[in-house]
Short mmCIF file of N, CA and C in Angstrom, two decimals:
data_model
loop_
_atom_site.label_atom_id
_atom_site.label_comp_id
_atom_site.label_asym_id
_atom_site.label_seq_id
_atom_site.Cartn_x
_atom_site.Cartn_y
_atom_site.Cartn_z
N MET A 1 -49.31 72.51 6.92
CA MET A 1 -50.35 73.32 6.34
C MET A 1 -51.64 72.51 6.27
N ASN A 2 -52.74 73.11 6.60
CA ASN A 2 -54.05 72.47 6.60
C ASN A 2 -54.42 72.02 5.19
N PRO A 3 -54.64 70.71 4.99
CA PRO A 3 -54.98 70.22 3.66
C PRO A 3 -56.45 70.43 3.29
N LEU A 4 -57.28 70.87 4.23
CA LEU A 4 -58.70 71.06 3.95
C LEU A 4 -58.94 72.43 3.32
N ARG A 5 -59.62 72.42 2.21
CA ARG A 5 -59.92 73.64 1.47
C ARG A 5 -61.41 73.85 1.39
N ALA A 6 -61.81 75.10 1.22
CA ALA A 6 -63.22 75.40 0.97
C ALA A 6 -63.68 74.55 -0.21
N GLY A 7 -64.89 74.04 -0.12
CA GLY A 7 -65.43 73.20 -1.19
C GLY A 7 -65.19 71.72 -0.97
N VAL A 8 -64.59 71.35 0.15
CA VAL A 8 -64.38 69.93 0.44
C VAL A 8 -65.75 69.24 0.48
N GLU A 9 -65.83 68.06 -0.06
CA GLU A 9 -67.10 67.34 -0.18
C GLU A 9 -67.43 66.54 1.07
N PRO A 10 -68.70 66.59 1.51
CA PRO A 10 -69.14 65.70 2.59
C PRO A 10 -68.88 64.25 2.20
N GLY A 11 -68.48 63.46 3.17
CA GLY A 11 -68.16 62.06 2.93
C GLY A 11 -66.70 61.81 2.64
N THR A 12 -65.91 62.88 2.48
CA THR A 12 -64.48 62.73 2.23
C THR A 12 -63.80 62.17 3.47
N GLU A 13 -63.14 61.04 3.31
CA GLU A 13 -62.38 60.47 4.44
C GLU A 13 -61.04 61.17 4.50
N LEU A 14 -60.72 61.70 5.67
CA LEU A 14 -59.49 62.47 5.83
C LEU A 14 -58.31 61.59 6.22
N PHE A 15 -58.53 60.66 7.14
CA PHE A 15 -57.43 59.79 7.57
C PHE A 15 -57.98 58.67 8.43
N THR A 16 -57.16 57.65 8.58
CA THR A 16 -57.35 56.60 9.58
C THR A 16 -55.98 56.31 10.16
N VAL A 17 -55.88 56.35 11.49
CA VAL A 17 -54.63 56.05 12.17
C VAL A 17 -54.93 55.10 13.32
N THR A 18 -53.92 54.38 13.73
CA THR A 18 -54.03 53.51 14.89
C THR A 18 -52.93 53.90 15.87
N THR A 19 -53.32 53.99 17.14
CA THR A 19 -52.35 54.31 18.18
C THR A 19 -52.49 53.28 19.30
N GLU A 20 -51.42 53.06 20.02
CA GLU A 20 -51.41 52.08 21.10
C GLU A 20 -51.49 52.78 22.46
N VAL A 21 -52.25 52.17 23.35
CA VAL A 21 -52.33 52.66 24.72
C VAL A 21 -51.93 51.51 25.63
N ASP A 22 -50.93 51.76 26.47
CA ASP A 22 -50.50 50.76 27.45
C ASP A 22 -50.58 51.38 28.84
N ARG A 23 -50.26 50.58 29.85
CA ARG A 23 -50.37 51.07 31.22
C ARG A 23 -49.41 52.23 31.49
N ASP A 24 -48.24 52.23 30.87
CA ASP A 24 -47.31 53.35 31.05
C ASP A 24 -47.94 54.66 30.58
N ARG A 25 -48.66 54.59 29.48
CA ARG A 25 -49.31 55.80 28.96
C ARG A 25 -50.38 56.29 29.93
N LEU A 26 -51.09 55.36 30.57
CA LEU A 26 -52.09 55.75 31.56
C LEU A 26 -51.45 56.48 32.73
N VAL A 27 -50.30 56.00 33.17
CA VAL A 27 -49.60 56.64 34.29
C VAL A 27 -49.16 58.05 33.90
N ARG A 28 -48.60 58.18 32.69
CA ARG A 28 -48.17 59.50 32.24
C ARG A 28 -49.36 60.45 32.12
N TYR A 29 -50.48 59.96 31.61
CA TYR A 29 -51.67 60.81 31.48
C TYR A 29 -52.20 61.22 32.86
N ALA A 30 -52.21 60.27 33.79
CA ALA A 30 -52.68 60.59 35.15
C ALA A 30 -51.84 61.70 35.75
N GLY A 31 -50.53 61.63 35.57
CA GLY A 31 -49.66 62.67 36.10
C GLY A 31 -49.90 64.02 35.44
N ALA A 32 -50.12 64.01 34.14
CA ALA A 32 -50.33 65.27 33.41
C ALA A 32 -51.69 65.88 33.73
N SER A 33 -52.70 65.03 33.92
CA SER A 33 -54.07 65.52 34.11
C SER A 33 -54.45 65.69 35.58
N GLY A 34 -53.72 65.01 36.45
CA GLY A 34 -54.09 65.02 37.86
C GLY A 34 -55.22 64.05 38.19
N ASP A 35 -55.60 63.20 37.23
CA ASP A 35 -56.68 62.23 37.43
C ASP A 35 -56.08 60.91 37.91
N PHE A 36 -56.07 60.73 39.23
CA PHE A 36 -55.48 59.53 39.81
C PHE A 36 -56.55 58.56 40.31
N ASN A 37 -57.69 58.53 39.66
CA ASN A 37 -58.74 57.58 40.00
C ASN A 37 -58.15 56.17 39.84
N PRO A 38 -58.25 55.31 40.86
CA PRO A 38 -57.61 54.00 40.80
C PRO A 38 -58.17 53.06 39.72
N ILE A 39 -59.31 53.37 39.13
CA ILE A 39 -59.80 52.51 38.03
C ILE A 39 -58.88 52.59 36.82
N HIS A 40 -57.97 53.56 36.83
CA HIS A 40 -57.04 53.73 35.71
C HIS A 40 -55.68 53.09 35.98
N TYR A 41 -55.52 52.44 37.15
CA TYR A 41 -54.24 51.78 37.41
C TYR A 41 -54.33 50.55 38.31
N ASN A 42 -55.48 50.29 38.95
CA ASN A 42 -55.58 49.19 39.91
C ASN A 42 -56.68 48.22 39.45
N ASP A 43 -56.27 47.03 39.00
CA ASP A 43 -57.23 46.04 38.49
C ASP A 43 -58.25 45.63 39.55
N ARG A 44 -57.83 45.45 40.79
CA ARG A 44 -58.74 45.02 41.84
C ARG A 44 -59.86 46.02 42.03
N ILE A 45 -59.51 47.27 42.14
CA ILE A 45 -60.54 48.30 42.34
C ILE A 45 -61.42 48.44 41.10
N ALA A 46 -60.82 48.38 39.93
CA ALA A 46 -61.60 48.50 38.69
C ALA A 46 -62.64 47.37 38.60
N THR A 47 -62.24 46.15 38.90
CA THR A 47 -63.20 45.04 38.82
C THR A 47 -64.23 45.11 39.95
N GLU A 48 -63.83 45.61 41.12
CA GLU A 48 -64.79 45.75 42.23
C GLU A 48 -65.94 46.70 41.89
N VAL A 49 -65.68 47.67 41.01
CA VAL A 49 -66.74 48.62 40.64
C VAL A 49 -67.44 48.20 39.34
N GLY A 50 -67.15 46.99 38.87
CA GLY A 50 -67.87 46.45 37.73
C GLY A 50 -67.23 46.64 36.37
N LEU A 51 -66.02 47.10 36.35
CA LEU A 51 -65.31 47.27 35.08
C LEU A 51 -64.58 45.98 34.72
N PRO A 52 -64.21 45.82 33.45
CA PRO A 52 -63.50 44.60 33.04
C PRO A 52 -62.04 44.57 33.48
N GLY A 53 -61.58 45.61 34.09
CA GLY A 53 -60.19 45.78 34.51
C GLY A 53 -59.85 47.25 34.38
N VAL A 54 -58.57 47.55 34.46
CA VAL A 54 -58.11 48.93 34.32
C VAL A 54 -58.56 49.48 32.97
N ILE A 55 -59.06 50.72 32.98
CA ILE A 55 -59.52 51.35 31.73
C ILE A 55 -58.77 52.66 31.51
N ALA A 56 -58.69 53.04 30.24
CA ALA A 56 -58.08 54.32 29.87
C ALA A 56 -58.98 55.47 30.31
N HIS A 57 -58.40 56.58 30.60
CA HIS A 57 -59.15 57.79 30.91
C HIS A 57 -59.96 58.18 29.67
N GLY A 58 -61.22 58.54 29.86
CA GLY A 58 -62.04 58.98 28.74
C GLY A 58 -61.45 60.19 28.04
N MET A 59 -60.94 61.13 28.82
CA MET A 59 -60.35 62.33 28.22
C MET A 59 -59.06 62.01 27.47
N LEU A 60 -58.34 60.97 27.87
CA LEU A 60 -57.17 60.54 27.10
C LEU A 60 -57.63 60.04 25.74
N THR A 61 -58.69 59.24 25.72
CA THR A 61 -59.21 58.71 24.46
C THR A 61 -59.65 59.86 23.55
N MET A 62 -60.37 60.82 24.10
CA MET A 62 -60.78 61.97 23.31
C MET A 62 -59.56 62.76 22.84
N GLY A 63 -58.58 62.91 23.70
CA GLY A 63 -57.36 63.63 23.35
C GLY A 63 -56.60 62.96 22.22
N LEU A 64 -56.61 61.63 22.17
CA LEU A 64 -55.96 60.93 21.07
C LEU A 64 -56.63 61.28 19.74
N ALA A 65 -57.97 61.35 19.75
CA ALA A 65 -58.70 61.72 18.54
C ALA A 65 -58.39 63.16 18.14
N ALA A 66 -58.39 64.07 19.10
CA ALA A 66 -58.10 65.47 18.82
C ALA A 66 -56.68 65.64 18.29
N SER A 67 -55.75 64.90 18.87
CA SER A 67 -54.36 64.97 18.44
C SER A 67 -54.20 64.45 17.01
N ALA A 68 -54.86 63.34 16.70
CA ALA A 68 -54.78 62.80 15.34
C ALA A 68 -55.32 63.82 14.33
N LEU A 69 -56.42 64.47 14.69
CA LEU A 69 -57.01 65.47 13.79
C LEU A 69 -56.09 66.68 13.63
N SER A 70 -55.57 67.20 14.74
CA SER A 70 -54.70 68.37 14.62
C SER A 70 -53.40 68.03 13.88
N ASP A 71 -52.89 66.80 14.06
CA ASP A 71 -51.71 66.37 13.30
C ASP A 71 -52.03 66.38 11.81
N HIS A 72 -53.21 65.90 11.44
CA HIS A 72 -53.60 65.86 10.03
C HIS A 72 -53.74 67.27 9.46
N LEU A 73 -54.31 68.16 10.24
CA LEU A 73 -54.53 69.53 9.77
C LEU A 73 -53.23 70.33 9.72
N GLY A 74 -52.28 69.98 10.59
CA GLY A 74 -51.00 70.67 10.60
C GLY A 74 -50.94 71.87 11.52
N ASP A 75 -52.10 72.34 12.00
CA ASP A 75 -52.14 73.49 12.90
C ASP A 75 -53.23 73.25 13.93
N PRO A 76 -52.85 73.04 15.21
CA PRO A 76 -53.88 72.80 16.23
C PRO A 76 -54.91 73.91 16.32
N GLY A 77 -54.56 75.12 15.91
CA GLY A 77 -55.48 76.24 15.92
C GLY A 77 -56.61 76.10 14.93
N ASP A 78 -56.49 75.16 13.98
CA ASP A 78 -57.56 74.93 13.01
C ASP A 78 -58.67 74.05 13.56
N VAL A 79 -58.45 73.45 14.74
CA VAL A 79 -59.51 72.72 15.42
C VAL A 79 -60.25 73.76 16.27
N LEU A 80 -61.47 74.08 15.87
CA LEU A 80 -62.22 75.15 16.52
C LEU A 80 -63.08 74.65 17.67
N GLY A 81 -63.40 73.39 17.68
CA GLY A 81 -64.21 72.82 18.74
C GLY A 81 -64.27 71.31 18.61
N LEU A 82 -64.57 70.64 19.71
CA LEU A 82 -64.64 69.18 19.73
C LEU A 82 -65.67 68.78 20.77
N ALA A 83 -66.53 67.84 20.40
CA ALA A 83 -67.53 67.33 21.34
C ALA A 83 -67.64 65.83 21.16
N THR A 84 -67.98 65.13 22.25
CA THR A 84 -68.17 63.68 22.17
C THR A 84 -68.95 63.20 23.38
N ARG A 85 -69.34 61.94 23.31
CA ARG A 85 -69.90 61.21 24.45
C ARG A 85 -69.02 59.99 24.66
N PHE A 86 -68.80 59.66 25.91
CA PHE A 86 -68.01 58.47 26.22
C PHE A 86 -68.99 57.30 26.31
N THR A 87 -68.88 56.37 25.36
CA THR A 87 -69.89 55.32 25.24
C THR A 87 -69.44 53.95 25.73
N ARG A 88 -68.14 53.70 25.75
CA ARG A 88 -67.66 52.38 26.13
C ARG A 88 -66.26 52.52 26.72
N PRO A 89 -65.98 51.82 27.82
CA PRO A 89 -64.63 51.90 28.39
C PRO A 89 -63.60 51.24 27.49
N VAL A 90 -62.36 51.66 27.66
CA VAL A 90 -61.24 51.10 26.89
C VAL A 90 -60.36 50.34 27.87
N PRO A 91 -60.56 49.00 27.99
CA PRO A 91 -59.71 48.21 28.88
C PRO A 91 -58.27 48.17 28.36
N VAL A 92 -57.33 48.28 29.28
CA VAL A 92 -55.91 48.28 28.92
C VAL A 92 -55.26 47.11 29.64
N PRO A 93 -54.81 46.09 28.88
CA PRO A 93 -54.25 44.89 29.51
C PRO A 93 -52.87 45.14 30.12
N ASP A 94 -52.50 44.24 31.00
CA ASP A 94 -51.17 44.27 31.59
C ASP A 94 -50.68 42.84 31.70
N PRO A 95 -49.65 42.47 30.96
CA PRO A 95 -48.87 43.31 30.05
C PRO A 95 -49.61 43.50 28.72
N GLY A 96 -49.08 44.39 27.91
CA GLY A 96 -49.61 44.61 26.58
C GLY A 96 -50.17 45.99 26.38
N GLN A 97 -50.91 46.14 25.30
CA GLN A 97 -51.50 47.41 24.95
C GLN A 97 -52.79 47.16 24.18
N VAL A 98 -53.55 48.21 24.04
CA VAL A 98 -54.78 48.16 23.26
C VAL A 98 -54.58 49.07 22.05
N GLN A 99 -55.11 48.63 20.92
CA GLN A 99 -55.03 49.40 19.69
C GLN A 99 -56.29 50.27 19.58
N VAL A 100 -56.09 51.57 19.42
CA VAL A 100 -57.21 52.50 19.25
C VAL A 100 -57.14 53.02 17.82
N ARG A 101 -58.21 52.77 17.05
CA ARG A 101 -58.26 53.21 15.65
C ARG A 101 -59.12 54.47 15.55
N ILE A 102 -58.56 55.47 14.93
CA ILE A 102 -59.22 56.78 14.80
C ILE A 102 -59.34 57.11 13.32
N SER A 103 -60.55 57.45 12.91
CA SER A 103 -60.73 57.90 11.53
C SER A 103 -61.57 59.16 11.53
N ALA A 104 -61.41 59.95 10.47
CA ALA A 104 -62.11 61.22 10.35
C ALA A 104 -62.73 61.33 8.97
N THR A 105 -63.98 61.79 8.94
CA THR A 105 -64.73 61.96 7.69
C THR A 105 -65.47 63.28 7.75
N VAL A 106 -65.42 64.02 6.64
CA VAL A 106 -66.13 65.30 6.57
C VAL A 106 -67.63 65.05 6.56
N ARG A 107 -68.34 65.66 7.51
CA ARG A 107 -69.80 65.57 7.55
C ARG A 107 -70.42 66.66 6.69
N SER A 108 -69.92 67.88 6.86
CA SER A 108 -70.45 69.00 6.08
C SER A 108 -69.40 70.10 6.03
N ALA A 109 -69.56 71.00 5.08
CA ALA A 109 -68.66 72.14 4.96
C ALA A 109 -69.46 73.32 4.44
N GLU A 110 -69.24 74.45 5.09
CA GLU A 110 -69.91 75.67 4.66
C GLU A 110 -69.00 76.84 4.95
N GLY A 111 -68.77 77.66 3.95
CA GLY A 111 -67.87 78.79 4.13
C GLY A 111 -66.47 78.30 4.47
N ASP A 112 -65.95 78.80 5.58
CA ASP A 112 -64.59 78.41 5.96
C ASP A 112 -64.57 77.45 7.15
N VAL A 113 -65.70 76.73 7.36
CA VAL A 113 -65.78 75.78 8.48
C VAL A 113 -66.34 74.44 7.99
N ALA A 114 -65.75 73.37 8.49
CA ALA A 114 -66.26 72.02 8.21
C ALA A 114 -66.56 71.32 9.53
N LEU A 115 -67.54 70.45 9.51
CA LEU A 115 -67.79 69.54 10.62
C LEU A 115 -67.21 68.19 10.23
N VAL A 116 -66.44 67.63 11.12
CA VAL A 116 -65.74 66.37 10.87
C VAL A 116 -66.19 65.35 11.90
N ASP A 117 -66.66 64.20 11.42
CA ASP A 117 -67.01 63.09 12.30
C ASP A 117 -65.75 62.29 12.61
N LEU A 118 -65.56 61.99 13.88
CA LEU A 118 -64.42 61.19 14.33
C LEU A 118 -64.95 59.84 14.82
N ALA A 119 -64.46 58.78 14.23
CA ALA A 119 -64.80 57.43 14.69
C ALA A 119 -63.61 56.89 15.47
N VAL A 120 -63.85 56.56 16.73
CA VAL A 120 -62.80 56.06 17.60
C VAL A 120 -63.22 54.68 18.07
N LYS A 121 -62.44 53.67 17.67
CA LYS A 121 -62.84 52.28 17.91
C LYS A 121 -61.71 51.46 18.52
N VAL A 122 -62.14 50.49 19.32
CA VAL A 122 -61.25 49.45 19.85
C VAL A 122 -61.89 48.13 19.48
N GLN A 123 -61.16 47.27 18.81
CA GLN A 123 -61.68 45.98 18.34
C GLN A 123 -63.00 46.17 17.59
N ASP A 124 -63.02 47.15 16.68
CA ASP A 124 -64.18 47.46 15.82
C ASP A 124 -65.43 47.86 16.59
N ARG A 125 -65.28 48.26 17.84
CA ARG A 125 -66.41 48.76 18.63
C ARG A 125 -66.16 50.21 19.00
N ALA A 126 -67.15 51.06 18.75
CA ALA A 126 -67.01 52.49 19.05
C ALA A 126 -66.85 52.70 20.55
N VAL A 127 -65.87 53.53 20.91
CA VAL A 127 -65.67 53.88 22.32
C VAL A 127 -66.04 55.33 22.58
N LEU A 128 -66.17 56.11 21.54
CA LEU A 128 -66.69 57.48 21.64
C LEU A 128 -67.92 57.56 20.75
N GLY A 129 -68.94 58.25 21.22
CA GLY A 129 -70.14 58.42 20.43
C GLY A 129 -70.33 59.88 20.07
N LYS A 130 -70.89 60.11 18.91
CA LYS A 130 -71.17 61.47 18.44
C LYS A 130 -69.93 62.36 18.55
N ALA A 131 -68.78 61.79 18.25
CA ALA A 131 -67.53 62.57 18.28
C ALA A 131 -67.47 63.41 17.01
N GLN A 132 -67.41 64.71 17.20
CA GLN A 132 -67.41 65.62 16.07
C GLN A 132 -66.55 66.83 16.37
N ALA A 133 -65.85 67.28 15.34
CA ALA A 133 -65.01 68.47 15.48
C ALA A 133 -65.43 69.51 14.46
N LYS A 134 -65.28 70.75 14.87
CA LYS A 134 -65.46 71.87 13.95
C LYS A 134 -64.05 72.32 13.58
N VAL A 135 -63.76 72.41 12.28
CA VAL A 135 -62.41 72.78 11.84
C VAL A 135 -62.47 73.92 10.83
N ARG A 136 -61.41 74.67 10.80
CA ARG A 136 -61.26 75.78 9.86
C ARG A 136 -60.79 75.26 8.51
N LEU A 137 -61.42 75.74 7.46
CA LEU A 137 -60.99 75.45 6.09
C LEU A 137 -60.12 76.60 5.59
N HIS A 138 -59.21 76.29 4.72
CA HIS A 138 -58.34 77.34 4.13
C HIS A 138 -58.56 77.41 2.65
#
């Protein structure tokens, strides 16, 4: 059940979660999305184009934020919209994983809709900019 109610105060922190992204997750996402750009699995190609190595798909990173929010709300249908800018790549080491920290804070609420700011960071650096969701209040 959606824990957000009409009258929620701006500045209310809803949650902070951390999720791990490893190379296996990149492969699974590539298969699901059809995005087989080699910068997401081949270090040589990624570095040849100026990246620090293999990077996570931007839409995977945004999807992690959307998933964390819908998990918190309890009903994916309560996420009415989501927008962001991709501001920094998310390098994924091999072996190992990268920790992605996602937090959500209410920006504003009016009627039965709230705007929620999503902060998505890797090593305390934002990887998504102006990430915001419109959610239904109950």
